[in-house]
JSON list of C-alpha atoms and ligand atoms in Angstrom, two decimals:
[
{"chain": "A", "resi": 1, "resn": "MET", "atom": "CA", "xyz": [0.00, 0.03, -0.08]},
{"chain": "A", "resi": 2, "resn": "PRO", "atom": "CA", "xyz": [1.55, 3.41, -0.92]},
{"chain": "A", "resi": 3, "resn": "ASN", "atom": "CA", "xyz": [2.37, 5.85, 1.62]},
{"chain": "A", "resi": 4, "resn": "ARG", "atom": "CA", "xyz": [1.83, 9.43, 1.65]},
{"chain": "A", "resi": 5, "resn": "ARG", "atom": "CA", "xyz": [5.36, 10.17, 0.64]},
{"chain": "A", "resi": 6, "resn": "MET", "atom": "CA", "xyz": [4.94, 7.81, -2.32]},
{"chain": "A", "resi": 7, "resn": "PHE", "atom": "CA", "xyz": [1.72, 9.42, -3.32]},
{"chain": "A", "resi": 8, "resn": "LEU", "atom": "CA", "xyz": [3.11, 12.81, -3.62]},
{"chain": "A", "resi": 9, "resn": "LYS", "atom": "CA", "xyz": [6.07, 11.71, -5.41]},
{"chain": "A", "resi": 10, "resn": "THR", "atom": "CA", "xyz": [3.91, 10.02, -7.91]},
{"chain": "A", "resi": 11, "resn": "LEU", "atom": "CA", "xyz": [1.59, 12.97, -8.20]},
{"chain": "A", "resi": 12, "resn": "GLY", "atom": "CA", "xyz": [4.79, 15.52, -8.69]},
{"chain": "A", "resi": 13, "resn": "THR", "atom": "CA", "xyz": [5.89, 13.26, -11.52]},
{"chain": "A", "resi": 14, "resn": "GLY", "atom": "CA", "xyz": [2.41, 13.37, -12.96]},
{"chain": "A", "resi": 15, "resn": "LEU", "atom": "CA", "xyz": [2.48, 17.09, -12.84]},
{"chain": "A", "resi": 16, "resn": "GLY", "atom": "CA", "xyz": [5.84, 17.51, -14.47]},
{"chain": "A", "resi": 17, "resn": "LEU", "atom": "CA", "xyz": [4.88, 15.21, -17.30]},
{"chain": "A", "resi": 18, "resn": "ALA", "atom": "CA", "xyz": [1.83, 17.33, -17.77]},
{"chain": "A", "resi": 19, "resn": "LEU", "atom": "CA", "xyz": [3.84, 20.40, -17.88]},
{"chain": "A", "resi": 20, "resn": "VAL", "atom": "CA", "xyz": [6.50, 19.15, -20.25]},
{"chain": "A", "resi": 21, "resn": "ALA", "atom": "CA", "xyz": [3.85, 17.35, -22.69]},
{"chain": "A", "resi": 22, "resn": "PRO", "atom": "CA", "xyz": [2.43, 20.26, -24.46]},
{"chain": "A", "resi": 23, "resn": "ARG", "atom": "CA", "xyz": [5.85, 21.66, -25.46]},
{"chain": "A", "resi": 24, "resn": "ARG", "atom": "CA", "xyz": [6.99, 18.14, -26.92]},
{"chain": "A", "resi": 25, "resn": "LEU", "atom": "CA", "xyz": [3.56, 18.08, -28.82]},
{"chain": "A", "resi": 26, "resn": "LEU", "atom": "CA", "xyz": [3.96, 21.78, -30.05]},
{"chain": "A", "resi": 27, "resn": "ALA", "atom": "CA", "xyz": [7.28, 20.54, -31.26]},
{"chain": "A", "resi": 28, "resn": "GLN", "atom": "CA", "xyz": [6.36, 17.69, -32.83]},
{"chain": "A", "resi": 29, "resn": "SER", "atom": "CA", "xyz": [3.18, 19.27, -34.48]},
{"chain": "A", "resi": 30, "resn": "PRO", "atom": "CA", "xyz": [3.46, 20.10, -38.14]},
{"chain": "A", "resi": 31, "resn": "THR", "atom": "CA", "xyz": [4.35, 23.57, -39.04]},
{"chain": "A", "resi": 32, "resn": "THR", "atom": "CA", "xyz": [2.89, 25.90, -41.66]},
{"chain": "A", "resi": 33, "resn": "PRO", "atom": "CA", "xyz": [5.33, 25.46, -44.61]},
{"chain": "A", "resi": 34, "resn": "ALA", "atom": "CA", "xyz": [7.04, 28.95, -45.61]},
{"chain": "A", "resi": 35, "resn": "ALA", "atom": "CA", "xyz": [5.77, 30.28, -48.97]},
{"chain": "A", "resi": 36, "resn": "GLN", "atom": "CA", "xyz": [8.07, 28.79, -51.60]},
{"chain": "A", "resi": 37, "resn": "PRO", "atom": "CA", "xyz": [9.18, 30.91, -54.47]},
{"chain": "A", "resi": 38, "resn": "SER", "atom": "CA", "xyz": [7.91, 29.80, -57.87]},
{"chain": "A", "resi": 39, "resn": "PRO", "atom": "CA", "xyz": [10.66, 27.78, -59.58]},
{"chain": "A", "resi": 40, "resn": "PRO", "atom": "CA", "xyz": [12.26, 29.48, -62.59]},
{"chain": "A", "resi": 41, "resn": "VAL", "atom": "CA", "xyz": [10.59, 28.76, -66.01]},
{"chain": "A", "resi": 42, "resn": "ALA", "atom": "CA", "xyz": [12.59, 27.67, -69.16]},
{"chain": "A", "resi": 43, "resn": "ILE", "atom": "CA", "xyz": [11.51, 28.71, -72.53]},
{"chain": "A", "resi": 44, "resn": "ASP", "atom": "CA", "xyz": [13.10, 27.19, -75.55]},
{"chain": "A", "resi": 45, "resn": "LEU", "atom": "CA", "xyz": [14.40, 29.75, -78.13]},
{"chain": "A", "resi": 46, "resn": "ALA", "atom": "CA", "xyz": [12.70, 27.56, -80.81]},
{"chain": "A", "resi": 47, "resn": "GLN", "atom": "CA", "xyz": [9.29, 28.63, -79.17]},
{"chain": "A", "resi": 48, "resn": "VAL", "atom": "CA", "xyz": [10.18, 32.38, -79.03]},
{"chain": "A", "resi": 49, "resn": "LYS", "atom": "CA", "xyz": [12.07, 33.00, -82.32]},
{"chain": "A", "resi": 50, "resn": "LYS", "atom": "CA", "xyz": [11.96, 36.61, -82.15]},
{"chain": "A", "resi": 51, "resn": "LEU", "atom": "CA", "xyz": [14.26, 36.51, -79.34]},
{"chain": "A", "resi": 52, "resn": "ARG", "atom": "CA", "xyz": [16.98, 34.75, -81.35]},
{"chain": "A", "resi": 53, "resn": "LYS", "atom": "CA", "xyz": [18.46, 37.99, -82.62]},
{"chain": "A", "resi": 54, "resn": "VAL", "atom": "CA", "xyz": [19.38, 41.05, -80.45]},
{"chain": "A", "resi": 55, "resn": "GLY", "atom": "CA", "xyz": [16.92, 43.66, -80.68]},
{"chain": "A", "resi": 56, "resn": "GLY", "atom": "CA", "xyz": [13.88, 40.98, -81.01]},
{"chain": "A", "resi": 57, "resn": "TRP", "atom": "CA", "xyz": [11.04, 41.11, -78.39]},
{"chain": "A", "resi": 58, "resn": "MET", "atom": "CA", "xyz": [7.68, 39.91, -77.73]},
{"chain": "A", "resi": 59, "resn": "ILE", "atom": "CA", "xyz": [4.88, 39.48, -75.45]},
{"chain": "A", "resi": 60, "resn": "ILE", "atom": "CA", "xyz": [3.97, 36.10, -74.27]},
{"chain": "A", "resi": 61, "resn": "LYS", "atom": "CA", "xyz": [2.03, 34.51, -71.34]},
{"chain": "A", "resi": 62, "resn": "VAL", "atom": "CA", "xyz": [4.26, 32.53, -69.01]},
{"chain": "A", "resi": 63, "resn": "GLN", "atom": "CA", "xyz": [2.05, 30.27, -66.60]},
{"chain": "A", "resi": 64, "resn": "GLY", "atom": "CA", "xyz": [-0.63, 33.03, -66.94]},
{"chain": "A", "resi": 65, "resn": "THR", "atom": "CA", "xyz": [1.72, 35.84, -66.50]},
{"chain": "A", "resi": 66, "resn": "GLN", "atom": "CA", "xyz": [1.59, 38.35, -69.29]},
{"chain": "A", "resi": 67, "resn": "MET", "atom": "CA", "xyz": [5.35, 39.28, -69.77]},
{"chain": "A", "resi": 68, "resn": "LEU", "atom": "CA", "xyz": [7.31, 41.28, -72.36]},
{"chain": "A", "resi": 69, "resn": "LEU", "atom": "CA", "xyz": [10.76, 39.88, -73.25]},
{"chain": "A", "resi": 70, "resn": "LEU", "atom": "CA", "xyz": [13.60, 41.46, -74.89]},
{"chain": "A", "resi": 71, "resn": "ARG", "atom": "CA", "xyz": [16.82, 40.16, -76.22]},
{"chain": "A", "resi": 72, "resn": "ASP", "atom": "CA", "xyz": [18.98, 43.17, -75.20]},
{"chain": "A", "resi": 73, "resn": "GLY", "atom": "CA", "xyz": [22.37, 41.56, -76.08]},
{"chain": "A", "resi": 74, "resn": "PRO", "atom": "CA", "xyz": [24.08, 38.50, -77.40]},
{"chain": "A", "resi": 75, "resn": "ASP", "atom": "CA", "xyz": [24.19, 36.74, -73.89]},
{"chain": "A", "resi": 76, "resn": "SER", "atom": "CA", "xyz": [21.15, 38.57, -72.17]},
{"chain": "A", "resi": 77, "resn": "VAL", "atom": "CA", "xyz": [17.62, 38.94, -72.09]},
{"chain": "A", "resi": 78, "resn": "ARG", "atom": "CA", "xyz": [15.10, 41.21, -70.10]},
{"chain": "A", "resi": 79, "resn": "ALA", "atom": "CA", "xyz": [11.70, 40.40, -68.81]},
{"chain": "A", "resi": 80, "resn": "PHE", "atom": "CA", "xyz": [8.88, 42.86, -67.64]},
{"chain": "A", "resi": 81, "resn": "ASP", "atom": "CA", "xyz": [5.13, 42.99, -66.98]},
{"chain": "A", "resi": 82, "resn": "PRO", "atom": "CA", "xyz": [4.33, 45.11, -69.93]},
{"chain": "A", "resi": 83, "resn": "THR", "atom": "CA", "xyz": [1.48, 46.85, -68.11]},
{"chain": "A", "resi": 84, "resn": "CYS", "atom": "CA", "xyz": [1.99, 50.71, -68.27]},
{"chain": "A", "resi": 85, "resn": "THR", "atom": "CA", "xyz": [1.70, 52.18, -64.40]},
{"chain": "A", "resi": 86, "resn": "HIS", "atom": "CA", "xyz": [-0.14, 55.02, -65.61]},
{"chain": "A", "resi": 87, "resn": "GLN", "atom": "CA", "xyz": [-3.42, 53.54, -66.56]},
{"chain": "A", "resi": 88, "resn": "GLN", "atom": "CA", "xyz": [-2.68, 49.90, -67.48]},
{"chain": "A", "resi": 89, "resn": "CYS", "atom": "CA", "xyz": [-2.20, 50.08, -71.34]},
{"chain": "A", "resi": 90, "resn": "THR", "atom": "CA", "xyz": [0.37, 47.44, -72.80]},
{"chain": "A", "resi": 91, "resn": "VAL", "atom": "CA", "xyz": [3.72, 48.88, -73.54]},
{"chain": "A", "resi": 92, "resn": "ALA", "atom": "CA", "xyz": [5.83, 48.15, -76.70]},
{"chain": "A", "resi": 93, "resn": "TYR", "atom": "CA", "xyz": [9.61, 48.13, -77.23]},
{"chain": "A", "resi": 94, "resn": "ASN", "atom": "CA", "xyz": [10.79, 51.09, -79.42]},
{"chain": "A", "resi": 95, "resn": "GLY", "atom": "CA", "xyz": [14.04, 49.34, -80.76]},
{"chain": "A", "resi": 96, "resn": "ARG", "atom": "CA", "xyz": [14.99, 52.90, -82.46]},
{"chain": "A", "resi": 97, "resn": "GLU", "atom": "CA", "xyz": [14.98, 54.64, -79.23]},
{"chain": "A", "resi": 98, "resn": "ARG", "atom": "CA", "xyz": [16.01, 51.82, -77.15]},
{"chain": "A", "resi": 99, "resn": "ARG", "atom": "CA", "xyz": [13.08, 52.26, -74.74]},
{"chain": "A", "resi": 100, "resn": "PHE", "atom": "CA", "xyz": [9.43, 50.95, -74.02]},
{"chain": "A", "resi": 101, "resn": "ASP", "atom": "CA", "xyz": [6.66, 53.24, -75.43]},
{"chain": "A", "resi": 102, "resn": "CYS", "atom": "CA", "xyz": [3.04, 53.19, -74.13]},
{"chain": "A", "resi": 103, "resn": "PRO", "atom": "CA", "xyz": [0.62, 53.90, -77.02]},
{"chain": "A", "resi": 104, "resn": "CYS", "atom": "CA", "xyz": [-2.21, 55.41, -74.91]},
{"chain": "A", "resi": 105, "resn": "HIS", "atom": "CA", "xyz": [-0.88, 58.81, -73.46]},
{"chain": "A", "resi": 106, "resn": "GLY", "atom": "CA", "xyz": [2.79, 58.63, -74.43]},
{"chain": "A", "resi": 107, "resn": "ALA", "atom": "CA", "xyz": [4.56, 57.43, -71.52]},
{"chain": "A", "resi": 108, "resn": "SER", "atom": "CA", "xyz": [7.91, 55.85, -71.90]},
{"chain": "A", "resi": 109, "resn": "TYR", "atom": "CA", "xyz": [10.09, 53.76, -69.85]},
{"chain": "A", "resi": 110, "resn": "ASP", "atom": "CA", "xyz": [14.02, 53.26, -70.00]},
{"chain": "A", "resi": 111, "resn": "LEU", "atom": "CA", "xyz": [15.40, 49.49, -70.63]},
{"chain": "A", "resi": 112, "resn": "ASP", "atom": "CA", "xyz": [15.30, 49.20, -66.84]},
{"chain": "A", "resi": 113, "resn": "GLY", "atom": "CA", "xyz": [11.58, 49.94, -66.47]},
{"chain": "A", "resi": 114, "resn": "THR", "atom": "CA", "xyz": [12.21, 53.15, -65.02]},
{"chain": "A", "resi": 115, "resn": "PRO", "atom": "CA", "xyz": [9.62, 55.93, -66.04]},
{"chain": "A", "resi": 116, "resn": "ARG", "atom": "CA", "xyz": [11.19, 58.88, -68.51]},
{"chain": "A", "resi": 117, "resn": "ASP", "atom": "CA", "xyz": [8.53, 61.22, -67.65]},
{"chain": "A", "resi": 118, "resn": "ARG", "atom": "CA", "xyz": [6.17, 61.73, -64.66]},
{"chain": "A", "resi": 119, "resn": "LEU", "atom": "CA", "xyz": [3.13, 60.33, -66.25]},
{"chain": "A", "resi": 120, "resn": "PRO", "atom": "CA", "xyz": [3.68, 56.73, -64.85]},
{"chain": "A", "resi": 121, "resn": "LYS", "atom": "CA", "xyz": [2.84, 55.98, -61.20]},
{"chain": "A", "resi": 122, "resn": "GLY", "atom": "CA", "xyz": [6.09, 53.72, -60.96]},
{"chain": "A", "resi": 123, "resn": "PRO", "atom": "CA", "xyz": [8.63, 51.55, -62.99]},
{"chain": "A", "resi": 124, "resn": "LEU", "atom": "CA", "xyz": [7.35, 48.56, -65.03]},
{"chain": "A", "resi": 125, "resn": "LYS", "atom": "CA", "xyz": [7.62, 45.32, -62.74]},
{"chain": "A", "resi": 126, "resn": "ARG", "atom": "CA", "xyz": [10.74, 43.48, -63.90]},
{"chain": "A", "resi": 127, "resn": "TYR", "atom": "CA", "xyz": [11.29, 39.73, -63.61]},
{"chain": "A", "resi": 128, "resn": "PRO", "atom": "CA", "xyz": [14.58, 38.01, -63.44]},
{"chain": "A", "resi": 129, "resn": "ALA", "atom": "CA", "xyz": [15.62, 36.70, -66.63]},
{"chain": "A", "resi": 130, "resn": "ARG", "atom": "CA", "xyz": [18.84, 35.27, -68.23]},
{"chain": "A", "resi": 131, "resn": "LEU", "atom": "CA", "xyz": [19.91, 33.15, -71.39]},
{"chain": "A", "resi": 132, "resn": "ASP", "atom": "CA", "xyz": [21.04, 29.66, -70.75]},
{"chain": "A", "resi": 133, "resn": "GLY", "atom": "CA", "xyz": [22.14, 28.20, -73.98]},
{"chain": "A", "resi": 134, "resn": "ASP", "atom": "CA", "xyz": [19.24, 27.87, -76.14]},
{"chain": "A", "resi": 135, "resn": "ARG", "atom": "CA", "xyz": [16.58, 28.48, -73.41]},
{"chain": "A", "resi": 136, "resn": "VAL", "atom": "CA", "xyz": [15.49, 31.82, -71.84]},
{"chain": "A", "resi": 137, "resn": "ILE", "atom": "CA", "xyz": [15.22, 31.23, -67.98]},
{"chain": "A", "resi": 138, "resn": "VAL", "atom": "CA", "xyz": [12.55, 33.46, -66.22]},
{"chain": "A", "resi": 139, "resn": "GLU", "atom": "CA", "xyz": [11.42, 33.93, -62.60]},
{"chain": "A", "resi": 140, "resn": "LEU", "atom": "CA", "xyz": [7.87, 34.73, -62.14]},
{"chain": "A", "resi": 141, "resn": "GLU", "atom": "CA", "xyz": [8.73, 36.32, -58.77]},
{"chain": "A", "resi": 142, "resn": "ALA", "atom": "CA", "xyz": [9.32, 40.20, -59.59]},
{"chain": "A", "resi": 143, "resn": "SER", "atom": "CA", "xyz": [12.53, 41.79, -58.70]},
{"chain": "B", "resi": 201, "resn": "LIG", "atom": "FE1", "xyz": [0.36, 54.30, -70.63]},
{"chain": "B", "resi": 201, "resn": "LIG", "atom": "FE2", "xyz": [-1.33, 56.08, -70.00]},
{"chain": "B", "resi": 201, "resn": "LIG", "atom": "S1", "xyz": [-1.52, 53.96, -69.84]},
{"chain": "B", "resi": 201, "resn": "LIG", "atom": "S2", "xyz": [0.77, 56.42, -70.70]}
]
């Protein structure tokens, strides 16, 4: 038959377990996964023939995201959201002036997407992009 000391010792051990157990459960519970960045998208140059030569450009949809791609050098490509930040018209590349022009109200942007006048509310959204052999690699997370 357990005596009083034995009872309190057992009770104390039980309380200790009760206090420790929630931490263990919390430590073992699944955590919410952190938002993973979208993996880069590879586009074969055979599918975007206009980008085979320097100065070529085109607007395409990449996984539902509209994107203006510009081959700006032998080994480089740029990618932007072509939506003008003034009133959401679609800009086009002006190869003669080497800039992006908006046909709606005359705004223009330099090759980094920076507005050249005060009309736009901000720069064009730019996506990290690069050439990798015969592929254009684009990240869908804007930089
Ligand atoms: Fe582009 Fe107005 S929408 S300049």
